[in-house]
Short mmCIF file of C-alpha atoms in Angstrom, two decimals:
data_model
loop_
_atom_site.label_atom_id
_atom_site.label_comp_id
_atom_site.label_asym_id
_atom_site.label_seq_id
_atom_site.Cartn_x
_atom_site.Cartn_y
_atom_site.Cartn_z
CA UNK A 1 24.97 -20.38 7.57
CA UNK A 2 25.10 -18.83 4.07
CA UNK A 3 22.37 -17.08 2.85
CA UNK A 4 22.57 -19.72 -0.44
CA UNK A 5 22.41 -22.50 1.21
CA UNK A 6 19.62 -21.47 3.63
CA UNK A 7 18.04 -20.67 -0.26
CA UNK A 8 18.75 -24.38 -1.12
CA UNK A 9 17.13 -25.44 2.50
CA UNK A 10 13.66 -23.41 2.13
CA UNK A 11 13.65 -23.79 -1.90
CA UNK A 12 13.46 -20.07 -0.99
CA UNK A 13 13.64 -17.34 -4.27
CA UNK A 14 15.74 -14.34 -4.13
CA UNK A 15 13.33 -11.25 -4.21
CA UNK A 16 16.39 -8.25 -4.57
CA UNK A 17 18.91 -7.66 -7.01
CA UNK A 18 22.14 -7.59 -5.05
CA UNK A 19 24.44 -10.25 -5.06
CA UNK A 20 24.04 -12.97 -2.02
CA UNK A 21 27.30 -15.49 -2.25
CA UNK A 22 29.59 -14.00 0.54
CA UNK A 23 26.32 -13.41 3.18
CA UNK A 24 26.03 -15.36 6.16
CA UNK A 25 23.76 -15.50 8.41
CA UNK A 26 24.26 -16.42 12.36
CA UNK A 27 21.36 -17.32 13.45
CA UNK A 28 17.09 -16.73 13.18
CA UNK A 29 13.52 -16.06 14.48
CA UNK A 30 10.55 -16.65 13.42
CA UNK A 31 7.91 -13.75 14.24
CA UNK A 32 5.18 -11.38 12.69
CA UNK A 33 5.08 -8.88 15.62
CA UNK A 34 7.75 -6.33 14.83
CA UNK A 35 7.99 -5.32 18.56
CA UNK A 36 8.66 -8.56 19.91
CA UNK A 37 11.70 -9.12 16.97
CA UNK A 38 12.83 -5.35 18.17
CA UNK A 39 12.83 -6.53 21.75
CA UNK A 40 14.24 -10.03 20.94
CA UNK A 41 16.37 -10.43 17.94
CA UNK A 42 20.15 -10.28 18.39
CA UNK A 43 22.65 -8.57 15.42
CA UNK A 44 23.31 -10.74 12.02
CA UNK A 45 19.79 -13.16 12.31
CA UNK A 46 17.83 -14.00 9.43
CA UNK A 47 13.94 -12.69 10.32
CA UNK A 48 11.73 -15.21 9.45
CA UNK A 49 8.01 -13.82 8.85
CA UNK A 50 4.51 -14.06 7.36
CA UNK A 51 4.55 -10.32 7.67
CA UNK A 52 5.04 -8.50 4.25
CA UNK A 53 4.94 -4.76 4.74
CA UNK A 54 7.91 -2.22 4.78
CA UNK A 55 7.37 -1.96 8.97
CA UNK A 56 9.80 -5.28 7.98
CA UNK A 57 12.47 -4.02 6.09
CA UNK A 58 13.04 -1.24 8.82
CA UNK A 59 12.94 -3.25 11.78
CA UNK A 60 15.61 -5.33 10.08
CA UNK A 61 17.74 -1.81 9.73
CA UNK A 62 16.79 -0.51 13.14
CA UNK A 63 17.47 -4.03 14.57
CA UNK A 64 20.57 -5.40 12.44
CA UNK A 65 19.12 -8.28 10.62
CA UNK A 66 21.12 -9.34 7.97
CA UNK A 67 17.93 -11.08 5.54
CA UNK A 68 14.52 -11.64 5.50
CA UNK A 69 12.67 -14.69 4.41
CA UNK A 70 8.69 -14.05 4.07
CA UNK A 71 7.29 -17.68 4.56
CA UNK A 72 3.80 -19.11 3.12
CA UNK A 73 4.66 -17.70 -0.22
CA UNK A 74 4.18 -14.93 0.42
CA UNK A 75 5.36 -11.52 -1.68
CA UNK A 76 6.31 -7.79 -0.43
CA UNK A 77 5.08 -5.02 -2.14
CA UNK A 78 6.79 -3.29 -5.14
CA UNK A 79 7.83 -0.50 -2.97
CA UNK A 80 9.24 -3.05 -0.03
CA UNK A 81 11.55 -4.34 -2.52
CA UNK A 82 13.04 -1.46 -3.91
CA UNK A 83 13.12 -0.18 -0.02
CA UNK A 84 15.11 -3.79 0.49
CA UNK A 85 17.41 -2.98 -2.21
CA UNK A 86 18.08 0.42 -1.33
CA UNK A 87 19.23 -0.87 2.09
CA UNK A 88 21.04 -3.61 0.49
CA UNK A 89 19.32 -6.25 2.81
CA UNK A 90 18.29 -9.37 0.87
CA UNK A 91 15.10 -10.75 1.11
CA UNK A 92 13.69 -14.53 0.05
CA UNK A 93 10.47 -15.69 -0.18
CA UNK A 94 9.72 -19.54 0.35
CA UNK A 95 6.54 -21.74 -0.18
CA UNK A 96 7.07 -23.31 3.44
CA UNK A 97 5.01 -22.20 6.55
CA UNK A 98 7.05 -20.42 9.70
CA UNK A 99 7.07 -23.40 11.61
CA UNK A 100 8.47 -25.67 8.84
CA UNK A 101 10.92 -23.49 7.48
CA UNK A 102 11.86 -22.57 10.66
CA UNK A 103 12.30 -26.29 11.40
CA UNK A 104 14.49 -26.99 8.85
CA UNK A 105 17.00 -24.01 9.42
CA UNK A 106 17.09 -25.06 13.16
CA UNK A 107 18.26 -28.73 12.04
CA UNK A 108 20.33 -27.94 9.65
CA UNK A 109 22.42 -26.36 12.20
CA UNK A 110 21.11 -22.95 12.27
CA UNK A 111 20.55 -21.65 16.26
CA UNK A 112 17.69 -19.70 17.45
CA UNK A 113 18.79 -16.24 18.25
CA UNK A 114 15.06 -14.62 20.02
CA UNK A 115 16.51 -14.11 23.66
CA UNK A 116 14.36 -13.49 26.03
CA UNK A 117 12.67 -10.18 26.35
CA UNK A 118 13.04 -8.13 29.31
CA UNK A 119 16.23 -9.42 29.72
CA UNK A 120 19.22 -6.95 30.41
CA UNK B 1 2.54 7.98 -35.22
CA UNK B 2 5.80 9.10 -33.40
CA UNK B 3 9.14 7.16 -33.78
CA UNK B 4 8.56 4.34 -30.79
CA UNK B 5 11.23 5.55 -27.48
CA UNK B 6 12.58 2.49 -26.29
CA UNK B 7 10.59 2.34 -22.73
CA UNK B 8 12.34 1.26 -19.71
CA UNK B 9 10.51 -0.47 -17.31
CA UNK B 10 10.41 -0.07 -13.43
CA UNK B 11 11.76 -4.22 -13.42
CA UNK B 12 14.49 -3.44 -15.72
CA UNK B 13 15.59 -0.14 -14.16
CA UNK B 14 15.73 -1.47 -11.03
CA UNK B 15 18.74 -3.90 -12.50
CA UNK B 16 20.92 -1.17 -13.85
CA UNK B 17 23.61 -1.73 -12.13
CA UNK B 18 26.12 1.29 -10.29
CA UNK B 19 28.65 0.20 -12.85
CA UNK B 20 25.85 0.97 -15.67
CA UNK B 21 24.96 4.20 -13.81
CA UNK B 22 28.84 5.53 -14.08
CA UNK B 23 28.93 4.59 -17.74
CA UNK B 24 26.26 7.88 -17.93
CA UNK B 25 27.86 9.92 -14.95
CA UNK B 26 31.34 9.46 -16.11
CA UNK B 27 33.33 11.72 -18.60
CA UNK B 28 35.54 10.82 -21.00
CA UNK B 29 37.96 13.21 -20.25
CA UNK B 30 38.32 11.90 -16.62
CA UNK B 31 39.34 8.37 -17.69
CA UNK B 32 41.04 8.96 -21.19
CA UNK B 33 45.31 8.82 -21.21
CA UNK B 34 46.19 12.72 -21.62
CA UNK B 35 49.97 13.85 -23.24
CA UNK B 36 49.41 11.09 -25.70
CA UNK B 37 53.10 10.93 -27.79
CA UNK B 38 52.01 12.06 -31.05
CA UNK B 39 54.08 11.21 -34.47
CA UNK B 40 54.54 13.86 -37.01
CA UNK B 41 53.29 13.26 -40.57
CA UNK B 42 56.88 13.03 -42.31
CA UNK B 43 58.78 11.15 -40.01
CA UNK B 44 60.27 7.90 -41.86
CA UNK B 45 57.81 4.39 -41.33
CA UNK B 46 61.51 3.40 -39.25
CA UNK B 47 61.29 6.10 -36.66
CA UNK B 48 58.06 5.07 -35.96
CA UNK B 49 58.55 1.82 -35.26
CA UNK B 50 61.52 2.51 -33.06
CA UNK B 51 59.14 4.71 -31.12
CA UNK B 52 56.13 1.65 -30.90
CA UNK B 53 58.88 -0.64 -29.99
CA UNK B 54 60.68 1.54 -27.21
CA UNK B 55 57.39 2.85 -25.84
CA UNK B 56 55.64 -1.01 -26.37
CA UNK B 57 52.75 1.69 -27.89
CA UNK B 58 50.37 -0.35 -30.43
CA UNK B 59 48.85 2.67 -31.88
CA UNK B 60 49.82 6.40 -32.18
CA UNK B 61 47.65 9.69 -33.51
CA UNK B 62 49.58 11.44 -36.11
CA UNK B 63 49.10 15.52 -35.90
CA UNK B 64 49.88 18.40 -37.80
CA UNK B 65 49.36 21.72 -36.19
CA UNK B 66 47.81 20.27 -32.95
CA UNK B 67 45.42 19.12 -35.25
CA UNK B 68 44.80 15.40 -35.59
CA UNK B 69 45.23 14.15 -38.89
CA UNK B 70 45.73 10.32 -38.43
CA UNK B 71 46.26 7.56 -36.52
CA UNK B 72 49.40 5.03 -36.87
CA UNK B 73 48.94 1.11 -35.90
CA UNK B 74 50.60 -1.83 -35.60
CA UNK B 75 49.03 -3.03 -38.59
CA UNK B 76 50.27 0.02 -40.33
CA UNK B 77 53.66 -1.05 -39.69
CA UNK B 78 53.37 -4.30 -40.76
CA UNK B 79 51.64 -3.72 -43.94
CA UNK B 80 55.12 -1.17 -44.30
CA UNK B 81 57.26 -4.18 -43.03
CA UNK B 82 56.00 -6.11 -45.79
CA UNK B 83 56.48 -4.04 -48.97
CA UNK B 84 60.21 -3.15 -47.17
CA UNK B 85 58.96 0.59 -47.98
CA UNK B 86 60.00 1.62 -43.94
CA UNK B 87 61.57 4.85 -45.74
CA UNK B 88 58.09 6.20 -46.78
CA UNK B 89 56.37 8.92 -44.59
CA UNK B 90 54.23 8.06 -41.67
CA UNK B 91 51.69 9.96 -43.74
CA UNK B 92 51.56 7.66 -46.51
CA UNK B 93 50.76 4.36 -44.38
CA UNK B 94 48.24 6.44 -41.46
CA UNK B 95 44.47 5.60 -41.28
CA UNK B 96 43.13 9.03 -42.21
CA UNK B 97 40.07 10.69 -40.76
CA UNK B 98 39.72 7.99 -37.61
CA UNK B 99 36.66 7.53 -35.85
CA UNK B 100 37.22 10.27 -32.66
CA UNK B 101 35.24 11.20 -29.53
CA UNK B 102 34.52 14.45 -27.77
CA UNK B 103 36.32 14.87 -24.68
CA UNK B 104 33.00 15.92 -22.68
CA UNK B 105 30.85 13.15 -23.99
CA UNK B 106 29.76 10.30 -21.07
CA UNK B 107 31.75 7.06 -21.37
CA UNK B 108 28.61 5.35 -22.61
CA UNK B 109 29.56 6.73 -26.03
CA UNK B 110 32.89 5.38 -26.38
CA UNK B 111 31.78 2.20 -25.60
CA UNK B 112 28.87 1.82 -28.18
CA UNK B 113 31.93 3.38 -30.83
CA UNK B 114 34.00 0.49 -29.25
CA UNK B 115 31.67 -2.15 -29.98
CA UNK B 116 30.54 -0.39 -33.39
CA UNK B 117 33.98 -0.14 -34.97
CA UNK B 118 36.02 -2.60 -33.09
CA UNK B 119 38.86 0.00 -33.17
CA UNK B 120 40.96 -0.62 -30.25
CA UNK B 121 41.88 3.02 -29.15
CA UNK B 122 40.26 5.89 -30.07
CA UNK B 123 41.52 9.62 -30.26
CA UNK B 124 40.00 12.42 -27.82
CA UNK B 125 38.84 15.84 -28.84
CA UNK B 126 38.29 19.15 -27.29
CA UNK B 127 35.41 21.40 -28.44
CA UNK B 128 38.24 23.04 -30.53
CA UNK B 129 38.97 19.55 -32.05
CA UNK B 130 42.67 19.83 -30.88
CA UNK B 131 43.87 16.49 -29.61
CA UNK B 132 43.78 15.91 -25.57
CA UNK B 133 44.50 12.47 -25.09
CA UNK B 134 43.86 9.19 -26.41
CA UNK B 135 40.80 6.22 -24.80
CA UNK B 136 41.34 2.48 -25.06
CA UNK B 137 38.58 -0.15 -23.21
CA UNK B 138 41.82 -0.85 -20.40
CA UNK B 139 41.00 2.97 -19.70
CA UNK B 140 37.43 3.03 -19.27
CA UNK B 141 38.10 -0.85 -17.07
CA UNK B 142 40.40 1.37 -15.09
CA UNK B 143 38.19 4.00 -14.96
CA UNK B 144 35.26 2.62 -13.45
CA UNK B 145 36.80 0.47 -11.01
CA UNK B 146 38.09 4.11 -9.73
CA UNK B 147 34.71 5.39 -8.96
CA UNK B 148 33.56 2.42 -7.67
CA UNK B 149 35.81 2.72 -5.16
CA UNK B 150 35.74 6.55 -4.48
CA UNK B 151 32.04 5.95 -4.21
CA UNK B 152 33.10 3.59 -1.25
CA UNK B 153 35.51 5.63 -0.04
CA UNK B 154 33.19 8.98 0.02
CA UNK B 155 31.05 7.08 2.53
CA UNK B 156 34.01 6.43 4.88
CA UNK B 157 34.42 10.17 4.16
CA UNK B 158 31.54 11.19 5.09
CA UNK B 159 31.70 8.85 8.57
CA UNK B 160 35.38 10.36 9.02
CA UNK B 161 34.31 13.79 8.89
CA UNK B 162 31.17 13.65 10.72
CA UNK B 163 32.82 11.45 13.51
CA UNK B 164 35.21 14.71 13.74
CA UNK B 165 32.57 17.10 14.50
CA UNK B 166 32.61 17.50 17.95
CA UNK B 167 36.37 17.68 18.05
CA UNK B 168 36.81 20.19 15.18
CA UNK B 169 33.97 22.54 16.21
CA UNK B 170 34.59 24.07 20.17
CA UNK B 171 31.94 25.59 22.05
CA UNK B 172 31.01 25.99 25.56
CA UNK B 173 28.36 22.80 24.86
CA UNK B 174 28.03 21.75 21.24
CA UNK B 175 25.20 19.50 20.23
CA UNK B 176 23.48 18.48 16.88
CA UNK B 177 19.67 18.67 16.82
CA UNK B 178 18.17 16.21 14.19
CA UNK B 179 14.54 17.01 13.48
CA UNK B 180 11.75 15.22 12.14
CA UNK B 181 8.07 15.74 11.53
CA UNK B 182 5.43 12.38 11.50
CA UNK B 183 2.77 12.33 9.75
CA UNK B 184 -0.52 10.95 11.49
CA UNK B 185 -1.10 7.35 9.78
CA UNK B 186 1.97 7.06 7.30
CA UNK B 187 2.38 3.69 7.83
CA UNK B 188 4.56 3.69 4.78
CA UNK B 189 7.62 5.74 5.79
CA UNK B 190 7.04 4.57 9.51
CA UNK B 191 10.33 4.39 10.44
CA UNK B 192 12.35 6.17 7.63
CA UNK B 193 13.35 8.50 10.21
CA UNK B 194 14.64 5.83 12.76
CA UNK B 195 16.76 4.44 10.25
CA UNK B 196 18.42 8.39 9.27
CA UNK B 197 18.25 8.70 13.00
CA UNK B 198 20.44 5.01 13.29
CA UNK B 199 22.66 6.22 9.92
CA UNK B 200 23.71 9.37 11.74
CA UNK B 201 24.60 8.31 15.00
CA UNK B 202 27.04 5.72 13.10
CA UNK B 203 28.73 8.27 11.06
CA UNK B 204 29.24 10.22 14.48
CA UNK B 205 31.18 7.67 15.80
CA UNK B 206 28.49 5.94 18.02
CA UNK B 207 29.31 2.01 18.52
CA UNK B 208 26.90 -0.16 16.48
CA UNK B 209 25.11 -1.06 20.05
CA UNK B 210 24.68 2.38 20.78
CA UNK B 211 23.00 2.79 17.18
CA UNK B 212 21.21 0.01 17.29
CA UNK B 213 19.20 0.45 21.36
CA UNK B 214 18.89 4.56 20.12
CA UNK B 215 17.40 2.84 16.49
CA UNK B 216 14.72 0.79 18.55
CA UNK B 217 13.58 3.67 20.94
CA UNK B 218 13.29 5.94 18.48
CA UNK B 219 11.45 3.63 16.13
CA UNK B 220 8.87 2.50 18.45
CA UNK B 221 8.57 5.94 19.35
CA UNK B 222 7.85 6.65 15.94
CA UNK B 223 5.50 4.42 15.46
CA UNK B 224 3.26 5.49 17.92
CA UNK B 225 3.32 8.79 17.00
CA UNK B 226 2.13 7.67 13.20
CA UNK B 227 -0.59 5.39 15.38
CA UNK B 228 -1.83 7.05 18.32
CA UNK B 229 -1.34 10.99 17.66
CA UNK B 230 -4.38 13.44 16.36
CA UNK B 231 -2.03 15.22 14.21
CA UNK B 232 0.82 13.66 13.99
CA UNK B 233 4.31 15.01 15.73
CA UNK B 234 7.92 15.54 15.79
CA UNK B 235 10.85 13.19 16.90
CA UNK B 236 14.22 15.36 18.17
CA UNK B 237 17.66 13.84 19.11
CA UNK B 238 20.05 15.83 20.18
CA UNK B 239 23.33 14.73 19.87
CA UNK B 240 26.24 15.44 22.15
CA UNK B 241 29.33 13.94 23.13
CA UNK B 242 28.74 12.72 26.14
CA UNK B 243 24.87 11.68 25.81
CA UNK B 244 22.14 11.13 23.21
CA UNK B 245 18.88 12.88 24.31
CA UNK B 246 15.86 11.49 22.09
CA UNK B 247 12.27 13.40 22.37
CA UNK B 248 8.70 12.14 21.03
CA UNK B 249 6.56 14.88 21.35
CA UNK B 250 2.95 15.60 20.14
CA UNK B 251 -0.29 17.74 20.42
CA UNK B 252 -2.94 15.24 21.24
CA UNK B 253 -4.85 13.64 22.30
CA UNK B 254 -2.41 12.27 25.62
CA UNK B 255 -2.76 9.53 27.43
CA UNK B 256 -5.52 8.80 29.76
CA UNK B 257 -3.81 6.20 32.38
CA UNK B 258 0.47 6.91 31.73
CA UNK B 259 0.90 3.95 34.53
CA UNK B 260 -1.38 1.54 32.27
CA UNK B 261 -0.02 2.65 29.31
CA UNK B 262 3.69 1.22 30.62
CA UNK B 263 2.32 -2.25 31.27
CA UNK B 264 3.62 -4.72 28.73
CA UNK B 265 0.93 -5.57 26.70
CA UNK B 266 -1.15 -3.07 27.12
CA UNK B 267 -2.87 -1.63 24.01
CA UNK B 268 -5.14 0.76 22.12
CA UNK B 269 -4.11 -0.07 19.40
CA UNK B 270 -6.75 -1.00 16.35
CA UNK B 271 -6.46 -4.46 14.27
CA UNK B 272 -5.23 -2.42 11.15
CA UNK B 273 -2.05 -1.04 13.23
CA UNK B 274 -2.06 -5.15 14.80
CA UNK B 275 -1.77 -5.98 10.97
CA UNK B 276 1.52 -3.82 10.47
CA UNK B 277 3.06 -6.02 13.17
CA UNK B 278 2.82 -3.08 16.36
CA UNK B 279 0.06 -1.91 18.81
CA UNK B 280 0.60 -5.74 20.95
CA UNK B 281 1.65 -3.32 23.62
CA UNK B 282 5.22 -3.44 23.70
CA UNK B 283 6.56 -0.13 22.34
CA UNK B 284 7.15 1.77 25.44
CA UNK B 285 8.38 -1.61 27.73
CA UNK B 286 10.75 -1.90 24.33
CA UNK B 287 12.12 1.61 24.69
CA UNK B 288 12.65 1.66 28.69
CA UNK B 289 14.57 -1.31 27.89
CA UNK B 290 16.74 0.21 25.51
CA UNK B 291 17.58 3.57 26.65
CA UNK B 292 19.58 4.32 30.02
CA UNK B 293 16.52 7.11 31.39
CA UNK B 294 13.09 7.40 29.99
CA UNK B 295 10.24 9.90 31.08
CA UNK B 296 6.87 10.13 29.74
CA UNK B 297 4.30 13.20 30.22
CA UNK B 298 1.09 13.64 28.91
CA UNK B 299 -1.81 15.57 29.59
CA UNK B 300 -5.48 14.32 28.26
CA UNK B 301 -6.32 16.74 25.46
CA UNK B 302 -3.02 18.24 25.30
CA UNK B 303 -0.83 16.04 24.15
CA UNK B 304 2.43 13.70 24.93
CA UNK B 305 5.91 13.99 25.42
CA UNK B 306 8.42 11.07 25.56
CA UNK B 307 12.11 12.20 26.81
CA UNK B 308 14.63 9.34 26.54
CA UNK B 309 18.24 9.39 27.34
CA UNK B 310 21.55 7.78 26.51
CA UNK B 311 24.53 8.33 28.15
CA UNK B 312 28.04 7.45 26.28
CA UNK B 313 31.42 6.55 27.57
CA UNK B 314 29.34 6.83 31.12
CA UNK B 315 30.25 3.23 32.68
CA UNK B 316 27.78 4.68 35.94
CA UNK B 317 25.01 5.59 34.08
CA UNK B 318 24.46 3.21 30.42
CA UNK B 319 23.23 0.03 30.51
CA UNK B 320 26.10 -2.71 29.12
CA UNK B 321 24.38 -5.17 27.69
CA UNK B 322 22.28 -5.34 24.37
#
């Protein structure tokens, strides 16, 4: 899915300065415990989260997320942006809650990409 | 009260763009055309426009000396044309005393003189204000669309070279150590040093896979270090071609129960650390997933040490799937 149209979906605003119109995204999850995203997430998801610290922005490096979209309205701090910027990984904030947003990506096409932990 | 600075804010700097950035960085010299054809001052109006029409040039400087004393333009010609007077000296038609710039000066300057004076080319100078070349806007286009893309290309560089290393330096067993010290509670940079960590092991060559399972150990490994520790401690890869050896180590205050400590979900961890989104008791199960061999010693009072190991190109040892 393309990150603008998942912007469309969540009536989602961009929170970094670099330019979205050729990302896509493959898939999501919806979490707010780092470890469990580290453990779970596959390569090129969008992290869904009500968590709003910089532990976010480097998970999504560590873990190769390819955008973050903090849910509930919620807004990173000053130095989480420019971190996000930096990094060149873009990040959205929407009004929605994690189920709904989530919701909404998963019928619109987008697939869940949290495997199971623990799996090898 | 002082002449007001124009202030820029933390908002707007963080917009300047890289394209802005090279405006300041770059020199005119380095985008400018150099062995500009230059017309003498008492050539005939008709030689000249022989030369604009054979070269397609639209504008010439006129010197004397090596000194520039002029410039010739189209419109030059054509206000020539019109009188019929194409037997009169160049130096009776040239703009004197043209607008110039200094050869050193950033490329910021020549385009604020651009959009000042709507000139279309502008003569270069040297600090001896002999002619060196000649700067239109196609230049300065051309110009930054260069570094743009030597700034992308000095990154694959950088990968190139440092994917080399192990080939082009020979030892009995070469390895890179990477060190870094955690602080005790910087919750802030938790995990700046994963993500070097991560960088480096892609511009060694490691597959993204590789980079990405050695990312997680090492990040949850940092984390508890910044979490759990007394003082802090140090993270150490060492890098070598064959395997990727990653160490946690600290001075306190160990782990009572190591066996309990392993269990998913597990934790000591305090509701401020739950708030960052770690201490659920998952680090270590997270890292003995990722990496091929993981150890952990500690000693109550003493302090812990976390050994984890990655074999590459090792189809016997390495785990396949991510």
């Amino acid at each position: 899915m393309k990150l603008t149209q998942l912007i469309k979906l969540t009536n989602g605003k961009l929170l970094t300065n670099q330019p979205v119109d050729y990302i896509e995204v493959a898939g999501a999850m919806g979490a707010d415990l780092m470890s469990d995203v580290l453990a779970s997430i596959q390569p090129d998801a969008v992290l869904l989260t009500g968590l709003c610290n910089p532990q976010v922005i480097r998970t999504a490096i560590i873990a190769d997320i390819r955008a973050i979209v903090f849910v509930r309205g919620k807004n990173p701090t000053k130095e989480a942006i420019q971190l996000a910027n930096e990094e060149e990984i873009p990040m959205l904030t929407t009004k929605l809650g994690l189920f709904e947003a989530c919701g909404i990506l998963y019928q619109a096409g987008l697939p869940s990409f949290e495997k199971e932990s623990h799996k090898d | 009260m002082a002449k007001k600075q124009p202030v820029i804010s933390d908002e707007y700097a963080e917009n300047i763009t890289r394209v802005e950035e090279l405006a300041y960085e770059l020199r005119i010299h380095e985008v400018m055309t150099e062995n500009v054809y230059c017309l003498d001052p008492d050539i005939h109006m008709e030689r000249a426009l022989d030369v604009f029409q054979e070269q397609r040039f639209s504008g010439a400087p006129v010197t004397e000396a090596g000194k520039l004393i002029g410039i010739l333009s189209i419109e030059d010609l054509i206000r020539a044309l019109r009188k019929s007077d194409l037997e009169a000296p160049v130096r009776d038609y040239m703009t004197t005393s043209p607008v110039t710039l200094k050869e050193h000066d950033p490329v910021i300057e020549a385009l604020k003189t651009f959009a000042r004076t709507k000139f279309g080319r502008m003569p270069v100078l040297d600090e001896e204000d002999n002619l060196v070349g000649i700067i239109t806007k196609g230049d300065i286009s051309n110009g930054l669309l260069d570094a743009l893309q030597r700034d992308y290309h000095a990154e694959e560089l950088i990968r190139y070279r440092a994917s080399h290393l192990f080939e082009d330096i020979v030892s009995s067993r070469t390895s890179l150590i990477l060190r870094y010290d955690i602080r005790k509670g910087d919750f802030i940079h938790g995990g700046n040093a994963s993500s070097k960590i991560k960088r480096a092991l892609l511009r060694l060559g490691a597959s993204p896979q590789i980079a990405r399972r050695c990312g997680i150990a090492v990040y949850e490994s940092e984390m508890n270090l910044i979490i759990h520790t007394t003082h802090g401690g140090t993270l150490r890869v060492e890098i070598e071609p064959h395997k990727i050896t990653m160490e946690a180590y600290d001075d306190g205050p160990g782990i009572e129960d190591v066996e309990l400590a392993m269990k998913a979900g597990y934790s000591t961890a305090t509701n401020e650390v739950r708030e960052m989104g770690f201490g659920a008791g998952m680090g270590l199960v997270n890292i003995k997933r990722c990496v091929d061999e993981m150890r952990l010693v500690s000693t109550k009072d003493r302090g812990t040490n976390l050994y984890m190991i990655m074999y590459l190109n090792d189809t016997e040892h390495s785990k396949t799937s991510d």
